[in-house]
Short mmCIF file of C-alpha atoms in Angstrom, two decimals:
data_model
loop_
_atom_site.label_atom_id
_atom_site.label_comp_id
_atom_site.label_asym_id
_atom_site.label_seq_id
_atom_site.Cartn_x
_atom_site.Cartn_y
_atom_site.Cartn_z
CA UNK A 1 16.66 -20.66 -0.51
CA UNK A 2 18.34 -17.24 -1.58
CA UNK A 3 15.83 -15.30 0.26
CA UNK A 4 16.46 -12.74 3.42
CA UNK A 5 16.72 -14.85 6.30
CA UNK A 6 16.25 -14.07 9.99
CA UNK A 7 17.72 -15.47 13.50
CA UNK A 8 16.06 -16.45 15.69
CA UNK A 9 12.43 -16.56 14.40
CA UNK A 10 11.40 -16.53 18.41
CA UNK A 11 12.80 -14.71 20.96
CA UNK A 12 11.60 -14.79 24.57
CA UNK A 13 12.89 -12.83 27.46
CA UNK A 14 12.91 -11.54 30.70
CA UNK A 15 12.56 -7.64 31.13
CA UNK A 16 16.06 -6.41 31.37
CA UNK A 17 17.71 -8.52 28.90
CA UNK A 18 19.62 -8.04 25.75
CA UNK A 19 18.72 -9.40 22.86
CA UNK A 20 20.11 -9.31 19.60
CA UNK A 21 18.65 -10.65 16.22
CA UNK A 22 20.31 -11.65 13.22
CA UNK A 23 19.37 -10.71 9.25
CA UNK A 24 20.92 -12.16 5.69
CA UNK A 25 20.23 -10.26 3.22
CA UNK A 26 19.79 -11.75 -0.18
CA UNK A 27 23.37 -11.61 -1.84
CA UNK A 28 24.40 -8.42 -3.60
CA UNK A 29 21.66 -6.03 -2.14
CA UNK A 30 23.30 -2.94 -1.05
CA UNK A 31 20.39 -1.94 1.01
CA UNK A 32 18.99 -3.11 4.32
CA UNK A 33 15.96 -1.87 6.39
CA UNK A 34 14.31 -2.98 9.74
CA UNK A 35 11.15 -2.57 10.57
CA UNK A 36 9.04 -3.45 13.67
CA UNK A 37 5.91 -4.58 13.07
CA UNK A 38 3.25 -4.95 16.76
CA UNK A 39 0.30 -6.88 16.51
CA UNK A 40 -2.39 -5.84 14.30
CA UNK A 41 -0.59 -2.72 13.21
CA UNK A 42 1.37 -2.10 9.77
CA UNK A 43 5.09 -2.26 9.47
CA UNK A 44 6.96 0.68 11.11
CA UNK A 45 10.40 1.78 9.95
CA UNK A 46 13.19 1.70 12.73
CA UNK A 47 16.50 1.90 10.55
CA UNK A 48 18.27 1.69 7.04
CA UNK A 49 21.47 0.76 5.48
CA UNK A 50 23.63 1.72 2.76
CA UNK A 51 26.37 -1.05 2.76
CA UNK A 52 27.67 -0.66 5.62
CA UNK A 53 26.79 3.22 6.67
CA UNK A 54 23.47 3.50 8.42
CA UNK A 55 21.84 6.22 6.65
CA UNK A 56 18.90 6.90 8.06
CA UNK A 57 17.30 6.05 11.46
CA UNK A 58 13.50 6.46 13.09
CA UNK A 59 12.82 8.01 16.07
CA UNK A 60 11.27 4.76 17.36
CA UNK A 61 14.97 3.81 18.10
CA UNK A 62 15.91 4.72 20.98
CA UNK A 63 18.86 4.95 22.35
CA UNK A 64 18.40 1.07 23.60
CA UNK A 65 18.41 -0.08 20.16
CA UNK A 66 21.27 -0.30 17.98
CA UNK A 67 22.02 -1.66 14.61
CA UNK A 68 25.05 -2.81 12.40
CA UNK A 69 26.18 -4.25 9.36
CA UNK A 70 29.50 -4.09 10.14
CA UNK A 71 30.95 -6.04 6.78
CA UNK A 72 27.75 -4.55 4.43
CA UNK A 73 26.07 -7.95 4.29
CA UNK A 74 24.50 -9.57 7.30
CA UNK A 75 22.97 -7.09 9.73
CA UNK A 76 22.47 -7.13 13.61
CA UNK A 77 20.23 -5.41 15.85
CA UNK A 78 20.62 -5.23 19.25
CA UNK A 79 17.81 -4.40 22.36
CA UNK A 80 19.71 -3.48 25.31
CA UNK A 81 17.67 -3.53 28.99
CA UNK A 82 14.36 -5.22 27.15
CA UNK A 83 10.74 -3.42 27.94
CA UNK A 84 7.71 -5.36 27.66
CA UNK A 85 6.96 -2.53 25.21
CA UNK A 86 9.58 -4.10 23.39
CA UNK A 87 7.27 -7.29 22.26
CA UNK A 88 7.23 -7.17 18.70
CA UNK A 89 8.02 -8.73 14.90
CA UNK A 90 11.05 -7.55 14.19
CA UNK A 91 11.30 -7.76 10.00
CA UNK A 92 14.63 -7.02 8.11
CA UNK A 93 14.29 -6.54 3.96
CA UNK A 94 16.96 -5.86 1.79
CA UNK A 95 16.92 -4.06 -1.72
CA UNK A 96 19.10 -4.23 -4.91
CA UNK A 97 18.43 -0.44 -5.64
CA UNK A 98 15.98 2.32 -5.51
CA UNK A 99 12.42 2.09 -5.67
CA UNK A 100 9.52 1.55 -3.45
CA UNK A 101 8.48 -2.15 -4.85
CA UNK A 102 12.25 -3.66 -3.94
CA UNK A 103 12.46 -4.42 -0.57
CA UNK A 104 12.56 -7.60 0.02
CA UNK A 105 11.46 -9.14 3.77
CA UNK A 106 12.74 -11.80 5.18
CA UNK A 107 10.37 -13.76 7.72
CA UNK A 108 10.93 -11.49 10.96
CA UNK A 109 11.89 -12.46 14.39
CA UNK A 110 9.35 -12.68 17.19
CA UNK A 111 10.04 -11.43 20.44
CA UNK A 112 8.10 -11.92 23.97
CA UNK A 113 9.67 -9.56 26.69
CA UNK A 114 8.33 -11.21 30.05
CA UNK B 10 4.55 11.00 2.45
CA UNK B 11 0.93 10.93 1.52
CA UNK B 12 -1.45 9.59 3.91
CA UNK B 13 -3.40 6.68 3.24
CA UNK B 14 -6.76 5.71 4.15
CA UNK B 15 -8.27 2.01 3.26
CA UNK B 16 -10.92 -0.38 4.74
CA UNK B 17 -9.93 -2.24 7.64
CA UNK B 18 -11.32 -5.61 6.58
CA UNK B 19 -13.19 -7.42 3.86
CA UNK B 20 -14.40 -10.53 3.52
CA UNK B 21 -14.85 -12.35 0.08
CA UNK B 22 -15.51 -16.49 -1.45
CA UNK B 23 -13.79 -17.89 -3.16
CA UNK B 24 -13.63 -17.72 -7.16
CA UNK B 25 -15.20 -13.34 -6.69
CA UNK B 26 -13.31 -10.84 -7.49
CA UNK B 27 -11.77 -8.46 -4.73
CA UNK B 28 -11.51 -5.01 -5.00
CA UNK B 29 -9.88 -2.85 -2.28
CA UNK B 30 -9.69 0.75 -2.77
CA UNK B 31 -7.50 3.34 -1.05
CA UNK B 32 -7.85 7.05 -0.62
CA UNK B 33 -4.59 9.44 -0.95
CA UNK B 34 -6.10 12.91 -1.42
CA UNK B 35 -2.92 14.18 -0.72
CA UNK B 36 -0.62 12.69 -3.52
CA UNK B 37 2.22 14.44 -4.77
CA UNK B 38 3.03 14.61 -8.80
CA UNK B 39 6.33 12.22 -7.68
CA UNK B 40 4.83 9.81 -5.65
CA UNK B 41 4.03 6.19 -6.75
CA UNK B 42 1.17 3.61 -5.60
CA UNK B 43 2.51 0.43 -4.01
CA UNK B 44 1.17 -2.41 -2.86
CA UNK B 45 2.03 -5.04 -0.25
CA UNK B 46 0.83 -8.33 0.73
CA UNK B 47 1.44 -10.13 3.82
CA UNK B 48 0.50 -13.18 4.97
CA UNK B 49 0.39 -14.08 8.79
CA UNK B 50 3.91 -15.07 10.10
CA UNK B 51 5.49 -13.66 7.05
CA UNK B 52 7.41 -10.38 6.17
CA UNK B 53 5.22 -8.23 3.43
CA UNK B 54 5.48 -9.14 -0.41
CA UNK B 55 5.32 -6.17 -3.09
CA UNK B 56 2.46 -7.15 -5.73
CA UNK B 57 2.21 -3.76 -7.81
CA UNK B 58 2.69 -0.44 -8.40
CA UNK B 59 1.46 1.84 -10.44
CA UNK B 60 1.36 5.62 -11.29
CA UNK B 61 -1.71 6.38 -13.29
CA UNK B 62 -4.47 4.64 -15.40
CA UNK B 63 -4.15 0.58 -15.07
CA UNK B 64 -1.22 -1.71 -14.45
CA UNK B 65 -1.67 -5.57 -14.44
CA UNK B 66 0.19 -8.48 -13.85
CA UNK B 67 0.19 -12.17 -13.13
CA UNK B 68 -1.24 -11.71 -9.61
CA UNK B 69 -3.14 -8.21 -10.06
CA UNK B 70 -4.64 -5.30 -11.58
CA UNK B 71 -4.33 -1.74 -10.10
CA UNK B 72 -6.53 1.33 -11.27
CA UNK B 73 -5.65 4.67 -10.92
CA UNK B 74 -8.06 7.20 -11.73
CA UNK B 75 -6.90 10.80 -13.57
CA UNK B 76 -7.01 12.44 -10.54
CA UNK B 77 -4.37 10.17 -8.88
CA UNK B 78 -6.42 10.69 -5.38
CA UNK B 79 -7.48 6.93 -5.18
CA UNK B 80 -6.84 3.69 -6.82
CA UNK B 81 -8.30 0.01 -6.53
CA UNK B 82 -6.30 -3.27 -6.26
CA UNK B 83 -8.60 -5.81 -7.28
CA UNK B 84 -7.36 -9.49 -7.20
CA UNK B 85 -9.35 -11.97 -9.77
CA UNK B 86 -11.00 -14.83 -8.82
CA UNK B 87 -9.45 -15.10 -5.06
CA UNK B 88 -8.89 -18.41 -3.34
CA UNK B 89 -8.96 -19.56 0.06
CA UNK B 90 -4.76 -18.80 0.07
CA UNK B 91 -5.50 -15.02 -1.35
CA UNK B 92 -6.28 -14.42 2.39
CA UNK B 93 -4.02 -11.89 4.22
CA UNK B 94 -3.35 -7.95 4.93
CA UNK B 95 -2.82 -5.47 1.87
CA UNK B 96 -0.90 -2.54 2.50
CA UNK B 97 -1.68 0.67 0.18
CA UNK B 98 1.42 2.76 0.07
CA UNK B 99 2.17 6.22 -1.98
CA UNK B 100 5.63 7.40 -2.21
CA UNK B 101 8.23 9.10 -4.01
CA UNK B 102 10.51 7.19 -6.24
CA UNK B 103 13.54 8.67 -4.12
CA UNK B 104 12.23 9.27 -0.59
CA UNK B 105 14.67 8.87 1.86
CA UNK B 106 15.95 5.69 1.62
CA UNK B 107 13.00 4.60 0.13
CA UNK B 108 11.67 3.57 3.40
CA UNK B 109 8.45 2.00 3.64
CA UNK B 110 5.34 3.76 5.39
CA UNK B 111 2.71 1.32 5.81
CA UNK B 112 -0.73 2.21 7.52
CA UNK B 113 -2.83 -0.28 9.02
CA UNK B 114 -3.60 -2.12 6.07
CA UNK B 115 -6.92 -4.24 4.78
CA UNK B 116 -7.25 -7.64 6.58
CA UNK B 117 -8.99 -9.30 3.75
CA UNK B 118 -10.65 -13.17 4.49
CA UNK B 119 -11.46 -15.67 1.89
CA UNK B 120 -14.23 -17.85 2.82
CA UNK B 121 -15.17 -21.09 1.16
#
């Protein structure tokens, strides 16, 4: 499966934790987005990447959140001191260029803050 | 970004035809019309896009009327597995990183 993939598909937690998901992007997309997605509510854009320089970032991160793609392939994102505010999909997608019908999404990783 | 309005649900059978129609009164000569699909557990899919008059392919037509402020993604003949959320989206071709803005989509059911 070339597909974006995403670790772990579950997450639960206990308020206070870190947490820190995993995305692949398909191989030789440049570009990486997550998104956080709550229940019954569309996709919401937390951050972007450019290779390896994050280029653009939401205000729904706060300063809790942080992201990386240290290498410009695989991605990280990172919760630090977990609300229960924090219980979301988390959805990566990656893109080979330009254009609002390329993003690719991987499956997204659940997480329950307890 | 142009702000998009659509129906929260539908509710089809299978073998009709679907249409879903989205308002963007606001679009801008640049921006595009996108849609997403996304079944439940599952990251969104892109399905089409279009900028004006009609755009089809394998899995769906779009129409775009001259006046850009609307347009209708109707799905042929839907089955039971056609179930799932569509997202309307209207964008530029180079917004900012060509983030996605999705509203709160159309939660469209299939019945037998």
């Amino acid at each position: 499966d070339t597909g974006v993939s995403q670790d772990p598909r579950h997450k639960i937690t206990k308020r206070g934790q870190n947490v820190t998901f995993r995305c692949d992007p398909i191989s030789e997309h440049n570009r990486l987005y997550w998104y956080r997605q709550t229940l019954g509510q569309g996709p919401e854009f937390l951050t972007y990447f450019q290779n390896e320089a994050q280029l653009e970032k939401s205000r729904l991160l706060s300063d809790r959140f942080s992201a990386e793609r240290p290498k410009g392939s695989f991605s990280t994102l990172e919760i630090q001191r977990t609300e229960q505010g924090d219980s979301a999909m988390y959805l990566c997608a990656s893109s080979p260029r330009e254009g609002l019908e390329t993003q690719y999404f991987g499956p997204g990783t659940r997480l329950l803050v307890l | 970004l142009a702000k998009t309005t659509q129906p929260i649900s539908m509710d089809s059978y299978e073998g009709q035809e679907v249409n879903i129609t989205c308002s963007h009164n606001n679009i801008a000569t640049n921006d595009y019309i996108t849609w997403y699909q996304q079944f439940p557990s599952q990251g969104p899919r892109f399905i089409i896009q279009g900028y004006k008059t009609k755009v089809t392919n394998e899995v769906a037509s779009l129409f775009i009327p001259a006046d850009r402020k609307s347009s209708t993604l109707s799905l042929p003949r839907v089955s039971l597995s056609d179930t799932a959320v569509y997202y309307c989206l209207v964008g530029d071709w180079v917004d900012a990183g060509n983030m996605l803005t999705f509203g709160g989509g159309t939660r469209l059911m299939v019945k037998p």
